[in-house]
Structures are given as C-alpha cells and as structure tokens.
Coordinates of N, CA and C in Angstrom, one line a residue:
X121 N -8.4 9.6 -0.8 CA -7.8 9.2 -2.0 C -7.6 10.4 -3.0
X122 N -8.5 11.3 -2.9 CA -8.3 12.5 -3.7 C -7.1 13.3 -3.3
X123 N -6.9 13.4 -2.0 CA -5.7 14.1 -1.5 C -4.4 13.5 -2.1
X124 N -4.3 12.2 -2.1 CA -3.1 11.5 -2.6 C -3.0 11.7 -4.1
X125 N -4.1 11.6 -4.8 CA -4.1 11.9 -6.3 C -3.6 13.3 -6.5
X126 N -4.1 14.3 -5.8 CA -3.7 15.7 -6.0 C -2.2 15.8 -5.8
X127 N -1.7 15.2 -4.8 CA -0.2 15.3 -4.5 C 0.6 14.7 -5.7
X128 N 0.1 13.6 -6.1 CA 0.8 12.9 -7.3 C 0.7 13.8 -8.5
X129 N -0.4 14.3 -8.8 CA -0.6 15.1 -10.0 C 0.3 16.4 -10.0
X130 N 0.6 16.9 -8.8 CA 1.3 18.1 -8.7 C 2.8 17.9 -8.3
X131 N 3.2 16.6 -8.2 CA 4.6 16.3 -7.8 C 5.6 16.9 -8.7
X132 N 5.4 16.8 -10.0 CA 6.3 17.3 -11.0 C 6.5 18.8 -10.9
X133 N 5.4 19.5 -10.9 CA 5.5 21.0 -10.8 C 6.1 21.4 -9.5
X134 N 5.8 20.7 -8.4 CA 6.4 21.1 -7.1 C 7.8 20.8 -7.1
X135 N 8.3 19.7 -7.6 CA 9.7 19.3 -7.6 C 10.5 20.4 -8.5
X136 N 9.9 20.7 -9.6 CA 10.6 21.7 -10.5 C 10.8 23.0 -9.7
X137 N 9.7 23.4 -9.0 CA 9.8 24.7 -8.3 C 10.8 24.6 -7.1
X138 N 10.8 23.5 -6.4 CA 11.8 23.3 -5.3 C 13.2 23.3 -5.8
X139 N 13.5 22.7 -7.0 CA 14.8 22.6 -7.5 C 15.3 23.9 -8.2
X140 N 14.4 24.6 -8.9 CA 14.9 25.7 -9.7 C 14.3 27.0 -9.4
X141 N 13.3 27.0 -8.4 CA 12.7 28.3 -8.0 C 11.6 28.7 -8.9
X142 N 11.3 28.0 -9.9 CA 10.1 28.3 -10.8 C 9.7 27.0 -11.5
X143 N 8.6 27.0 -12.1 CA 8.1 25.8 -12.9 C 7.5 26.3 -14.2
X144 N 8.0 25.7 -15.3 CA 7.5 26.2 -16.6 C 6.3 25.3 -17.1
X145 N 6.3 24.1 -16.7 CA 5.2 23.2 -17.3 C 4.1 22.9 -16.4
X146 N 4.0 23.5 -15.3 CA 3.0 23.1 -14.3 C 1.6 23.6 -14.5
X147 N 1.4 24.6 -15.3 CA 0.1 25.1 -15.5 C -0.9 24.1 -16.1
X148 N -0.5 23.3 -17.0 CA -1.3 22.3 -17.6 C -1.8 21.3 -16.5
X149 N -0.8 20.9 -15.6 CA -1.2 19.9 -14.6 C -2.2 20.6 -13.6
X150 N -2.0 21.8 -13.3 CA -2.9 22.5 -12.4 C -4.3 22.7 -13.0
X151 N -4.3 23.0 -14.3 CA -5.6 23.2 -15.0 C -6.3 21.8 -15.1
X152 N -5.6 20.7 -15.3 CA -6.3 19.4 -15.4 C -6.9 19.1 -14.0
X153 N -6.1 19.3 -13.0 CA -6.6 19.0 -11.6 C -7.8 19.9 -11.3
X154 N -7.7 21.2 -11.7 CA -8.8 22.1 -11.4 C -10.1 21.6 -12.2
X155 N -9.9 21.2 -13.4 CA -11.1 20.7 -14.2 C -11.7 19.4 -13.5
X156 N -10.8 18.6 -12.9 CA -11.3 17.4 -12.2 C -12.2 17.9 -11.0
X157 N -11.6 18.8 -10.3 CA -12.4 19.3 -9.1 C -13.7 19.9 -9.5
X158 N -13.7 20.7 -10.6 CA -15.0 21.2 -11.0 C -16.0 20.2 -11.4
X159 N -15.5 19.1 -12.0 CA -16.4 18.0 -12.4 C -16.9 17.3 -11.2
X160 N -16.2 17.4 -10.1 CA -16.7 16.7 -8.9 C -17.6 17.7 -8.0
X161 N -17.8 18.9 -8.6 CA -18.7 19.8 -7.9 C -18.1 20.8 -7.0
X162 N -16.8 20.8 -7.0 CA -16.0 21.8 -6.1 C -16.3 23.2 -6.6
X163 N -16.5 24.1 -5.7 CA -16.5 25.5 -6.1 C -15.1 25.9 -6.4
X164 N -14.9 27.1 -7.1 CA -13.6 27.5 -7.5 C -12.7 27.7 -6.2
X165 N -13.4 28.3 -5.2 CA -12.6 28.5 -3.9 C -12.1 27.2 -3.3
X166 N -13.0 26.2 -3.3 CA -12.6 24.9 -2.7 C -11.5 24.2 -3.6
X167 N -11.7 24.3 -4.9 CA -10.7 23.8 -5.8 C -9.3 24.4 -5.6
X168 N -9.3 25.8 -5.5 CA -8.1 26.5 -5.3 C -7.4 26.1 -4.0
X169 N -8.2 25.9 -3.0 CA -7.8 25.5 -1.6 C -7.1 24.1 -1.7
X170 N -7.8 23.2 -2.4 CA -7.2 21.8 -2.6 C -5.9 21.8 -3.3
X171 N -5.8 22.7 -4.4 CA -4.5 22.8 -5.1 C -3.4 23.3 -4.2
X172 N -3.7 24.4 -3.4 CA -2.7 24.9 -2.5 C -2.3 23.9 -1.5
X173 N -3.3 23.2 -0.9 CA -2.9 22.2 0.1 C -2.0 21.1 -0.5
X174 N -2.4 20.6 -1.7 CA -1.6 19.6 -2.4 C -0.2 20.0 -2.7
X175 N 0.0 21.3 -3.1 CA 1.3 21.8 -3.4 C 2.2 21.8 -2.1
X176 N 1.6 22.4 -1.1 CA 2.3 22.5 0.2 C 2.6 21.1 0.8
X177 N 1.7 20.2 0.8 CA 1.9 18.9 1.3 C 3.0 18.1 0.5
X178 N 2.9 18.3 -0.8 CA 3.9 17.6 -1.7 C 5.3 18.2 -1.4
X179 N 5.4 19.5 -1.3 CA 6.7 20.1 -1.0 C 7.2 19.6 0.3
X180 N 6.4 19.5 1.3 CA 6.9 18.9 2.6 C 7.4 17.5 2.5
X181 N 6.6 16.7 1.7 CA 7.1 15.3 1.5 C 8.4 15.2 0.7
X182 N 8.5 16.0 -0.3 CA 9.7 16.0 -1.1 C 10.9 16.5 -0.4
X183 N 10.7 17.5 0.5 CA 11.8 18.0 1.3 C 12.3 17.0 2.3
X184 N 11.3 16.3 2.9 CA 11.6 15.3 3.9 C 12.3 14.1 3.3
X185 N 12.0 13.8 2.1 CA 12.6 12.7 1.4 C 13.5 13.1 0.2
X186 N 14.3 14.2 0.4 CA 15.1 14.7 -0.7 C 16.1 13.7 -1.2
X187 N 16.7 12.9 -0.2 CA 17.7 11.9 -0.6 C 17.1 10.9 -1.6
X188 N 15.9 10.4 -1.2 CA 15.3 9.4 -2.0 C 14.9 10.0 -3.4
X189 N 14.4 11.2 -3.4 CA 14.1 11.9 -4.7 C 15.3 12.0 -5.6
X190 N 16.4 12.4 -5.0 CA 17.6 12.6 -5.8 C 18.1 11.2 -6.3
X191 N 18.1 10.2 -5.5 CA 18.5 8.9 -6.0 C 17.6 8.3 -7.0
X192 N 16.3 8.6 -6.9 CA 15.3 8.1 -7.8 C 15.5 8.8 -9.2
X193 N 15.8 10.1 -9.1 CA 16.0 10.9 -10.3 C 17.3 10.4 -11.1
X194 N 18.3 10.0 -10.3 CA 19.5 9.5 -10.9 C 19.2 8.1 -11.6
X195 N 18.5 7.3 -10.9 CA 18.2 6.0 -11.4 C 17.3 6.1 -12.7
X196 N 16.4 7.0 -12.7 CA 15.5 7.2 -13.9 C 16.3 7.8 -15.0
X197 N 17.2 8.7 -14.7 CA 18.0 9.3 -15.8 C 19.0 8.2 -16.4
X198 N 19.3 7.2 -15.7 CA 20.2 6.1 -16.2 C 19.3 5.0 -16.9
X199 N 18.0 5.2 -16.9 CA 17.1 4.2 -17.6 C 16.9 3.0 -16.8
X200 N 17.1 3.0 -15.5 CA 16.9 1.8 -14.7 C 15.4 1.4 -14.7
X201 N 15.2 0.1 -14.4 CA 13.9 -0.5 -14.5 C 13.0 0.1 -13.3
X202 N 11.7 -0.1 -13.5 CA 10.8 0.4 -12.5 C 11.1 -0.4 -11.2
X203 N 11.4 -1.7 -11.2 CA 11.7 -2.4 -10.0 C 12.9 -1.9 -9.3
X204 N 13.9 -1.5 -10.1 CA 15.1 -0.9 -9.5 C 14.8 0.4 -8.8
X205 N 13.9 1.2 -9.5 CA 13.5 2.5 -8.9 C 12.8 2.3 -7.6
X206 N 11.9 1.3 -7.6 CA 11.2 1.0 -6.3 C 12.1 0.6 -5.2
X207 N 13.1 -0.3 -5.6 CA 14.1 -0.7 -4.6 C 14.9 0.5 -4.1
X208 N 15.2 1.4 -5.0 CA 16.0 2.6 -4.6 C 15.2 3.4 -3.5
X209 N 13.9 3.6 -3.8 CA 13.1 4.3 -2.8 C 13.0 3.6 -1.5
X210 N 12.7 2.3 -1.6 CA 12.6 1.5 -0.3 C 13.8 1.4 0.5
X211 N 15.0 1.4 -0.2 CA 16.3 1.3 0.5 C 16.7 2.7 1.1
X212 N 16.2 3.7 0.6 CA 16.6 5.1 1.0 C 15.7 5.6 2.1
X213 N 14.4 5.3 2.1 CA 13.5 5.9 3.1 C 13.4 4.9 4.2
X214 N 13.6 5.4 5.4 CA 13.5 4.6 6.6 C 12.0 4.2 6.8
X215 N 11.8 2.9 7.1 CA 10.5 2.4 7.2 C 9.6 3.1 8.2
X216 N 10.3 3.6 9.3 CA 9.6 4.3 10.4 C 9.1 5.7 9.9
X217 N 9.7 6.2 8.8 CA 9.3 7.5 8.3 C 8.3 7.5 7.2
X218 N 7.7 6.3 7.0 CA 6.6 6.2 5.9 C 5.3 6.5 6.5

C-alpha cells in the first residue's frame, strides 16, 4: 500500500518532468513524502531509496499509459466530471495491461 501511495504522491512531479524535462513544484511533494517515511521510522537512506523507486516506477507507468494520461489531461482541462475521467481511462487502457 505504501508503494502505491508513494507513486500517487509523486505522479504530478514525475509527469511534469516527463513532459517538460524539469519540475518546479515537486520539492514540496517529495518533502511531505520524506516526512511521512521518517514518521514511519525509515532511515534517510531507506526514505531516499523509496522516493527513487516511486519516481522510476511512476515514470514507467506513465510512459506505458501515455495515451490515457494525455486523454485524461484533456478531459480534466475541459472540466469534465470525475465519472467521465474514469471512463476515459477505462476506455483507453487495455484491460489486459492493468
């Protein structure tokens, strides 16, 4: 569960980096995640490792599902409902690829 949460927490910063080659707002997300790991008793080395793993895993997922990410971004920018956004993801990603 912590792995999934880590990926979700870093999805924004990872997406920004993949699209633009840099990320401006990600430090706050990383610091919050780092603080969570420390509160769970992680050493700094283990927390850093978890952050690196989450960024790499999230990048792989986003690259694999680029079409769904792009369609979702379009739907969100048009103010579509959450239900519409979920439908967009489900219609774009092949069930066998989940």
